[in-house]
PDB file of C-alpha atoms in Angstrom:
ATOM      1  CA  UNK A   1      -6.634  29.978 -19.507  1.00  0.00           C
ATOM      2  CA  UNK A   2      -9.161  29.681 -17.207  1.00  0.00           C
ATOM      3  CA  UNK A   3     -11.634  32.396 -18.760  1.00  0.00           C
ATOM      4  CA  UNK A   4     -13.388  29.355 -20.474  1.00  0.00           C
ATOM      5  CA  UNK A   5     -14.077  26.882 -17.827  1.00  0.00           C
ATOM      6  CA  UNK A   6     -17.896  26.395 -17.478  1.00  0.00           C
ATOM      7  CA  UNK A   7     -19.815  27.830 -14.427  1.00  0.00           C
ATOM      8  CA  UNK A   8     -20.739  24.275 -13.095  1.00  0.00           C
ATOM      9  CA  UNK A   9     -17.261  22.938 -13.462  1.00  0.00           C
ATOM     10  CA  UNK A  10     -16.246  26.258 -11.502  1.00  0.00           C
ATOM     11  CA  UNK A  11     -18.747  25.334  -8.688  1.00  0.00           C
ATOM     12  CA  UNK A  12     -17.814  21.810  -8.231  1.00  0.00           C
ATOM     13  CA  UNK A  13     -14.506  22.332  -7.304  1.00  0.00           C
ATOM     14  CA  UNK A  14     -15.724  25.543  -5.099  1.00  0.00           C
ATOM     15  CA  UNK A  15     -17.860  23.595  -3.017  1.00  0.00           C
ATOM     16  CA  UNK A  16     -15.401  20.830  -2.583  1.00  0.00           C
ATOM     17  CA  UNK A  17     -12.914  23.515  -1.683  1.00  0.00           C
ATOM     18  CA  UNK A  18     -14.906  24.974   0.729  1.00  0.00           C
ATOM     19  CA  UNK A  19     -16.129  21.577   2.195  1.00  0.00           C
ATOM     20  CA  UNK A  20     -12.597  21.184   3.956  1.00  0.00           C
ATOM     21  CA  UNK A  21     -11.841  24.446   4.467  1.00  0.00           C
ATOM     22  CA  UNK A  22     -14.813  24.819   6.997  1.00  0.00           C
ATOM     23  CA  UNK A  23     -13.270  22.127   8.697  1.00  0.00           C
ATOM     24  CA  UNK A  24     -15.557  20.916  11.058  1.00  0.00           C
ATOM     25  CA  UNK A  25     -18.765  22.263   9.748  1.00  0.00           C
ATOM     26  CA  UNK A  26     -22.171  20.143   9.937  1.00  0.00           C
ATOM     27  CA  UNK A  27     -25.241  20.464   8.131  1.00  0.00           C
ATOM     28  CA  UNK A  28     -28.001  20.585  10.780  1.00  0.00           C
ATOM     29  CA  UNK A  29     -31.334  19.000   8.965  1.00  0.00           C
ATOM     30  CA  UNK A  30     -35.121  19.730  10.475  1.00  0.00           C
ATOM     31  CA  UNK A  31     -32.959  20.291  13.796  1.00  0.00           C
ATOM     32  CA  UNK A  32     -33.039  16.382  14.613  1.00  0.00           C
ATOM     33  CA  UNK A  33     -30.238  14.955  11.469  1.00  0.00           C
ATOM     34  CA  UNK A  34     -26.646  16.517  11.056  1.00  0.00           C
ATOM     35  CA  UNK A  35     -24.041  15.537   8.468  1.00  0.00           C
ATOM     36  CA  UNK A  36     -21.075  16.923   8.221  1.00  0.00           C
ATOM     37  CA  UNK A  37     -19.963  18.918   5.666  1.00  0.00           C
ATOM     38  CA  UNK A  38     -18.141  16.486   3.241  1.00  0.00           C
ATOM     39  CA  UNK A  39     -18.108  16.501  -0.282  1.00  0.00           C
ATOM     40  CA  UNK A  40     -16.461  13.785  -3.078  1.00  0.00           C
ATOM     41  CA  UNK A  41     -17.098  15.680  -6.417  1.00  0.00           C
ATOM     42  CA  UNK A  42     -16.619  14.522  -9.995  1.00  0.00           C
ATOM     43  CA  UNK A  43     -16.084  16.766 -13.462  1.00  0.00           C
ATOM     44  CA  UNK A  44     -16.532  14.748 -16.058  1.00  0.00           C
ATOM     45  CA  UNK A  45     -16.179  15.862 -19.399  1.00  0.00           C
ATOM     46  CA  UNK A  46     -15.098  14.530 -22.663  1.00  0.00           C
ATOM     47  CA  UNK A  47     -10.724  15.234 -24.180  1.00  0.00           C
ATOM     48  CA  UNK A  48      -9.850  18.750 -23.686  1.00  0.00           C
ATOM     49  CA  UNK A  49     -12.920  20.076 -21.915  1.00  0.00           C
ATOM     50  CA  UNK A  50     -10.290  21.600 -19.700  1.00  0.00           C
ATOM     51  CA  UNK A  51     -11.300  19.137 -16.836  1.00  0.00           C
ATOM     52  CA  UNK A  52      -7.368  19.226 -16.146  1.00  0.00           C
ATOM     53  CA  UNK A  53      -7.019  22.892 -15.768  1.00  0.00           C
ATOM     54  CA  UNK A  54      -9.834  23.273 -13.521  1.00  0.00           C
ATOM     55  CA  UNK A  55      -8.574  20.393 -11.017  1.00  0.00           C
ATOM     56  CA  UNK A  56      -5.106  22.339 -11.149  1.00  0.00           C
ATOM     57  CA  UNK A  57      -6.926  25.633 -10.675  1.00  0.00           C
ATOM     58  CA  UNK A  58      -8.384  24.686  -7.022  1.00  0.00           C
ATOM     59  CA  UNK A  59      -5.934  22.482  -6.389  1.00  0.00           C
ATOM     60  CA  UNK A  60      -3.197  25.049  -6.237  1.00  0.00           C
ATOM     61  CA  UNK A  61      -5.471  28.258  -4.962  1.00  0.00           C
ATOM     62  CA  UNK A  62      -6.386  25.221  -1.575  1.00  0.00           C
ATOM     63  CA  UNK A  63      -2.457  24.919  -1.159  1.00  0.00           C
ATOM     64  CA  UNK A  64      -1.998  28.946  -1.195  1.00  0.00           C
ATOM     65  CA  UNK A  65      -4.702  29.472   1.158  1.00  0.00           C
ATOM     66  CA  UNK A  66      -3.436  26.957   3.274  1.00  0.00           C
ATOM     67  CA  UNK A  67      -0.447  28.625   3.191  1.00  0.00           C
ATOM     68  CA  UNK A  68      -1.848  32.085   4.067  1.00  0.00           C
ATOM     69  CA  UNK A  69      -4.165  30.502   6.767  1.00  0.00           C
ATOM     70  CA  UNK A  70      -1.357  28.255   8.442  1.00  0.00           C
ATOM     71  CA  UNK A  71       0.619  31.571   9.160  1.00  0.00           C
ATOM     72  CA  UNK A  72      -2.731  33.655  10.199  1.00  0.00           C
ATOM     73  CA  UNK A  73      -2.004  35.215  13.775  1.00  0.00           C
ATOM     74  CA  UNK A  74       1.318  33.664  14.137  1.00  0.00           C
ATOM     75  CA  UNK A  75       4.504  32.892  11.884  1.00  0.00           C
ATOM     76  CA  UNK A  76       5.640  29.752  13.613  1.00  0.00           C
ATOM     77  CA  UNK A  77       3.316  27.261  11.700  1.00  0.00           C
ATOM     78  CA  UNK A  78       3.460  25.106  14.341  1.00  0.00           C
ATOM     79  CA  UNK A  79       1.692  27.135  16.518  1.00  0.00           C
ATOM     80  CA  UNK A  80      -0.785  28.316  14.286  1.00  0.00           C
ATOM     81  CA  UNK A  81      -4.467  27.879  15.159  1.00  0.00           C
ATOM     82  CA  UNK A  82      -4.787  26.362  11.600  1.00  0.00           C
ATOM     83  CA  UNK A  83      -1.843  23.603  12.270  1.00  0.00           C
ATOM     84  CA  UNK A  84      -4.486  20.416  11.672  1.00  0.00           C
ATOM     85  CA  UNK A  85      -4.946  21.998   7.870  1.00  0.00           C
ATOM     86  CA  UNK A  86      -2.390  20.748   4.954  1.00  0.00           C
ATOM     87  CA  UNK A  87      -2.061  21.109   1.838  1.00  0.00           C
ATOM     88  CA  UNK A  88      -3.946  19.067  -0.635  1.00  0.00           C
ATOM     89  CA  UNK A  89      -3.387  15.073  -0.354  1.00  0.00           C
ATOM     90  CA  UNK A  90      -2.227  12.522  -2.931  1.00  0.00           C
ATOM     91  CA  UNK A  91      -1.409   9.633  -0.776  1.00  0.00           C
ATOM     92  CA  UNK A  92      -2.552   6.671  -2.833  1.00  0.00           C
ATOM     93  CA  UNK A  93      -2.743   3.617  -0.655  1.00  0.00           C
ATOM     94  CA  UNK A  94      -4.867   3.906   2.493  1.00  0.00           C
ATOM     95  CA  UNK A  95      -2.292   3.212   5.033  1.00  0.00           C
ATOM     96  CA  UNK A  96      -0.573   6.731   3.542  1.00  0.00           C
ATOM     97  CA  UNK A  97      -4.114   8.646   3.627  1.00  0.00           C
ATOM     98  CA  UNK A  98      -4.966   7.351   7.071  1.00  0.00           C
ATOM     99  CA  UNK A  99      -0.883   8.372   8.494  1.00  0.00           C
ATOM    100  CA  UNK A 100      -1.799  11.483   7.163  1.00  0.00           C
ATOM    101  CA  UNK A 101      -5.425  12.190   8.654  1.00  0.00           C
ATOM    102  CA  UNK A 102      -3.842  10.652  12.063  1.00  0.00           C
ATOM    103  CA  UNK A 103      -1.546  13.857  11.794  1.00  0.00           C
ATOM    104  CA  UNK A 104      -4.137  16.312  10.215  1.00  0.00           C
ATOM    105  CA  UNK A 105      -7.546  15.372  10.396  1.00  0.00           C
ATOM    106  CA  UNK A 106      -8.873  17.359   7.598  1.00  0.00           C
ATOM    107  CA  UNK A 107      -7.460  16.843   4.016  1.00  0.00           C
ATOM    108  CA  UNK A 108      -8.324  17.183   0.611  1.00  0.00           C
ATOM    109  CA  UNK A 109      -7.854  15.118  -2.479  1.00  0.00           C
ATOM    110  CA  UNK A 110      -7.357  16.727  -5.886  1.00  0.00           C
ATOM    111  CA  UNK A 111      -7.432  13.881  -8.548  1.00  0.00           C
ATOM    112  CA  UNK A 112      -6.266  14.597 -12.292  1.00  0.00           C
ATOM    113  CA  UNK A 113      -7.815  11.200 -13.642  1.00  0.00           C
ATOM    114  CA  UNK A 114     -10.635   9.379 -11.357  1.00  0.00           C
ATOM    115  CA  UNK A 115      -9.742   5.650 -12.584  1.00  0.00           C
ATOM    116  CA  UNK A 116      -6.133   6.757 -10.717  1.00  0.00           C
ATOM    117  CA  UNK A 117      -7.659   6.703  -7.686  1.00  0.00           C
ATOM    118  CA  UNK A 118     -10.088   3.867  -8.284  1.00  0.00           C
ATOM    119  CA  UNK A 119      -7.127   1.846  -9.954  1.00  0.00           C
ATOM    120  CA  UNK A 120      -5.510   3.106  -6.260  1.00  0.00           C
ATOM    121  CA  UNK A 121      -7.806   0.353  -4.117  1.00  0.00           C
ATOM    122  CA  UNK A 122      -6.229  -2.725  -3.229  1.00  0.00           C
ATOM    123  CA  UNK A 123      -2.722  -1.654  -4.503  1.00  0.00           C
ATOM    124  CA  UNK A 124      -0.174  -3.692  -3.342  1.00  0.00           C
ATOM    125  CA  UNK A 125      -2.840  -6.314  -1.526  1.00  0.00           C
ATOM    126  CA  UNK A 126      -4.528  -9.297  -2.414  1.00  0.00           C
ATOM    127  CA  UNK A 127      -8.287  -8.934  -3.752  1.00  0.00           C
ATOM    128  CA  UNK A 128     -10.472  -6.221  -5.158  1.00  0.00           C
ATOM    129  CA  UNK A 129      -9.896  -3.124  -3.690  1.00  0.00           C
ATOM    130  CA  UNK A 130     -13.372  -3.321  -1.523  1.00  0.00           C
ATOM    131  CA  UNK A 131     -11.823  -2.709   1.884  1.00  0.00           C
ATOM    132  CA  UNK A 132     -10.191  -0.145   1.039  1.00  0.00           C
ATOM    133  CA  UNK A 133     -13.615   1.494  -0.576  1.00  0.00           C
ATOM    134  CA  UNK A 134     -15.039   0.179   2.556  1.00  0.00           C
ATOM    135  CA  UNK A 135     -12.889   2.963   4.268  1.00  0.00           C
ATOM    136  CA  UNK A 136     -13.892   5.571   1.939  1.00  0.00           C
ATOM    137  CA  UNK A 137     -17.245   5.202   2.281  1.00  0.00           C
ATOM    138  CA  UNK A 138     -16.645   5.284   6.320  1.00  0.00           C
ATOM    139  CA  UNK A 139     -14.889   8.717   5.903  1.00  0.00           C
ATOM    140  CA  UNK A 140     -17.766  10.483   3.938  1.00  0.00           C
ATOM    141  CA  UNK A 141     -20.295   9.697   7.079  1.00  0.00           C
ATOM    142  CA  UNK A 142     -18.154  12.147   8.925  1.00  0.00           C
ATOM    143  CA  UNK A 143     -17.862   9.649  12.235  1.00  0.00           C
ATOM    144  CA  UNK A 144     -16.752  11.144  15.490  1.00  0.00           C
ATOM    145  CA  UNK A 145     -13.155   8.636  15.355  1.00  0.00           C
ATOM    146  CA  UNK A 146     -11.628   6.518  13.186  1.00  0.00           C
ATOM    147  CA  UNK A 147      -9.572   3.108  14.354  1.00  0.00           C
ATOM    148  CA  UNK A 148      -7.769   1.532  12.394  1.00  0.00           C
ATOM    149  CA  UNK A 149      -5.410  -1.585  13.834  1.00  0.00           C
ATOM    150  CA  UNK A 150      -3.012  -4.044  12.421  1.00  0.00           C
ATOM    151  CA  UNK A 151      -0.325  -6.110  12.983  1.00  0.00           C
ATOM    152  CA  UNK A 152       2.285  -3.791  12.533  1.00  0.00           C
ATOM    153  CA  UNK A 153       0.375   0.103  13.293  1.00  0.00           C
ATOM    154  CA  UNK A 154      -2.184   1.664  14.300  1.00  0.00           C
ATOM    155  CA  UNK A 155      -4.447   4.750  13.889  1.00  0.00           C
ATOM    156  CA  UNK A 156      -6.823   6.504  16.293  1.00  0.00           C
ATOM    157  CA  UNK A 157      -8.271   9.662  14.356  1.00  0.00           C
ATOM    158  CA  UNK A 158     -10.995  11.828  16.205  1.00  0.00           C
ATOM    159  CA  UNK A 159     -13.063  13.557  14.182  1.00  0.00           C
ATOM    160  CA  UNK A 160     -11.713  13.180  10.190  1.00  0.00           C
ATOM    161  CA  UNK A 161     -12.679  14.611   7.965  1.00  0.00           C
ATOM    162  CA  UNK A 162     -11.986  14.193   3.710  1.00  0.00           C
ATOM    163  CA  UNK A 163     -13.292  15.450   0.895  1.00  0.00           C
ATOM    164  CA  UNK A 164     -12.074  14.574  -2.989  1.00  0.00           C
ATOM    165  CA  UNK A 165     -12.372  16.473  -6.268  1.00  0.00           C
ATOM    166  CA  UNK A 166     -11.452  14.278  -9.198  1.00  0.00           C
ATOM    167  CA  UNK A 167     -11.984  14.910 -13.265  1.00  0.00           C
ATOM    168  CA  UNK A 168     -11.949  12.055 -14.593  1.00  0.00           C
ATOM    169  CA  UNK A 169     -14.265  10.616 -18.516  1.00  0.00           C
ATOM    170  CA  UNK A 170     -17.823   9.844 -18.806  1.00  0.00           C
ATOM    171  CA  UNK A 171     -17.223   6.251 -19.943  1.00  0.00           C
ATOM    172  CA  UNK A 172     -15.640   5.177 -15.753  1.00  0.00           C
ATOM    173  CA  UNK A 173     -18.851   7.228 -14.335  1.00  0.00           C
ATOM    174  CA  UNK A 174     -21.183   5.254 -16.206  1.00  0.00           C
ATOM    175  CA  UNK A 175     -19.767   1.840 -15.530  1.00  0.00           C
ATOM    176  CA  UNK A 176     -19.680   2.565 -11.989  1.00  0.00           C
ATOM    177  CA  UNK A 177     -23.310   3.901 -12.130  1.00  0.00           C
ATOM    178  CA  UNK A 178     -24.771   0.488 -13.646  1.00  0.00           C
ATOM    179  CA  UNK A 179     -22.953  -1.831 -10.856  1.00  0.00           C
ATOM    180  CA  UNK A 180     -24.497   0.328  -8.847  1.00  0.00           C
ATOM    181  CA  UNK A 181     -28.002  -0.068 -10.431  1.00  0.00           C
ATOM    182  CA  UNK A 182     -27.388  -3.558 -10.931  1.00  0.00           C
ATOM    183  CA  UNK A 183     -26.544  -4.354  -6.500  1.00  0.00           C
ATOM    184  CA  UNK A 184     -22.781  -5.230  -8.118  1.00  0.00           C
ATOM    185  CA  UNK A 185     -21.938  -1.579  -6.373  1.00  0.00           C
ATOM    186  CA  UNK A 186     -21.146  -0.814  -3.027  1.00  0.00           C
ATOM    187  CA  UNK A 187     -22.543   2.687  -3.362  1.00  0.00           C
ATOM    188  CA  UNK A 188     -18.848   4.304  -3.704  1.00  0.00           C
ATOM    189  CA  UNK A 189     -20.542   6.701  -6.764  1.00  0.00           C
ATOM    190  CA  UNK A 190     -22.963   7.498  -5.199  1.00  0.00           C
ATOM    191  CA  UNK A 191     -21.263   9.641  -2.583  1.00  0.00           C
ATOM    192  CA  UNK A 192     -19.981  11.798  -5.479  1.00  0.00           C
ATOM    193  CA  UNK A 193     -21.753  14.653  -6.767  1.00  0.00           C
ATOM    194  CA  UNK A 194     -21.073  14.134 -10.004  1.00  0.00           C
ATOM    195  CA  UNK A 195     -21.220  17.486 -12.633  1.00  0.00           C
ATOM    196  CA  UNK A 196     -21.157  16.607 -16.345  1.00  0.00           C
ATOM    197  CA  UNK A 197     -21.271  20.468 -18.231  1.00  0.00           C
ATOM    198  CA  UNK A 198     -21.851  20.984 -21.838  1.00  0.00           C
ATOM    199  CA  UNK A 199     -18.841  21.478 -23.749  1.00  0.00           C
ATOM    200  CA  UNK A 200     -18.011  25.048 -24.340  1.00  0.00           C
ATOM    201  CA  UNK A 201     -16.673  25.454 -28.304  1.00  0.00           C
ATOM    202  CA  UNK A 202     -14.720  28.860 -28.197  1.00  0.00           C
ATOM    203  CA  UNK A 203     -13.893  30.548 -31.333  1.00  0.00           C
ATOM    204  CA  UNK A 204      -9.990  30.563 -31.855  1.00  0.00           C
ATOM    205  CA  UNK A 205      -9.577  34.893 -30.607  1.00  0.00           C
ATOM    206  CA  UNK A 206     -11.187  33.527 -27.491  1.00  0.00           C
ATOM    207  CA  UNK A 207      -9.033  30.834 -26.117  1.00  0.00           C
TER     208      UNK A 207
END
């Protein structure tokens, strides 16, 4: 089943993939600018492009590898020298994703349906969903620690890190892109790499 999925739709989710699972890499630029190695990735695609399947695909071969990884050098996972990665994330408030990075500071996101996790901000709060943004945007810089107080908890994470790979229809993508254009945005988008392949048509012997 996956014999048909396009070459870029393959890459996105590699490089996504591989953006968490170098954990704490940076990108050193003209030896004066670093940026850590973070990547929020988009396949969008029109009904059964397959955009599913390949979400599933690296979503599942993350968790294995975690699980091979976690266990490298020393059954008790616990004691592992790859304890701070987990499997992939689908916390879907922000209090759940930042409990989690307070326990693991590098996670992944695997998102069958983008307007889930945009629908996602501002659940279960008064207002639009922007501070909750706001902290997504804060995660893709890569900062050295995270705080995060309220009343009732709080979170000190050194060093997070997050990346997402979501599928999600060309119609969300574009509505995003013109508040963007338009200063309606808060430049969410435009952290994602966004692929959009040309739609493979396979004869019927080859699907």
């Amino acid at each position: 089943q996956n014999k048909s999925l396009s070459f870029e739709s393959v890459f996105t989710g590699l490089i996504s993939v591989s953006g968490i699972l170098c954990g704490k890499t940076v990108v050193n630029a003209c030896g004066s600018f670093t940026q850590p190695l973070t990547f929020y990735s988009l396949l969008v695609g029109p009904v059964s492009s397959k955009k599913s399947v390949c979400v599933e695909l690296f979503k599942n071969s993350y968790d294995s590898a975690v699980t091979t990884l976690s266990n490298y050098g020393d059954p008790d996972f616990e004691n592992s020298k790859f304890k701070l990665q987990a499997k992939a994330n689908s916390s879907v408030t922000i209090e759940s994703l930042l409990k989690e990075l307070s326990n693991r500071s590098n996670l992944i996101q695997c998102w069958d349906g983008f307007s889930t996790l945009v629908s996602s901000f501002g659940m279960y709060k008064c207002g639009n969903g922007s501070f909750d943004r706001s902290i997504f945007l804060t995660l893709y810089n890569g900062q050295k620690s995270f705080s995060h107080t309220v009343k009732s908890y709080e979170f000190e994470i050194k060093d997070p890190r997050l990346c997402i790979f979501a599928s999600g229809h060309h119609w969300k993508a574009i509505d995003m892109i013109e508040d963007e254009n338009s200063f309606k945005g808060d430049g969410f988008i435009s952290r994602f790499l966004i692929c959009c392949p040309k739609p493979v048509r396979l004869k019927l012997r080859q699907l």
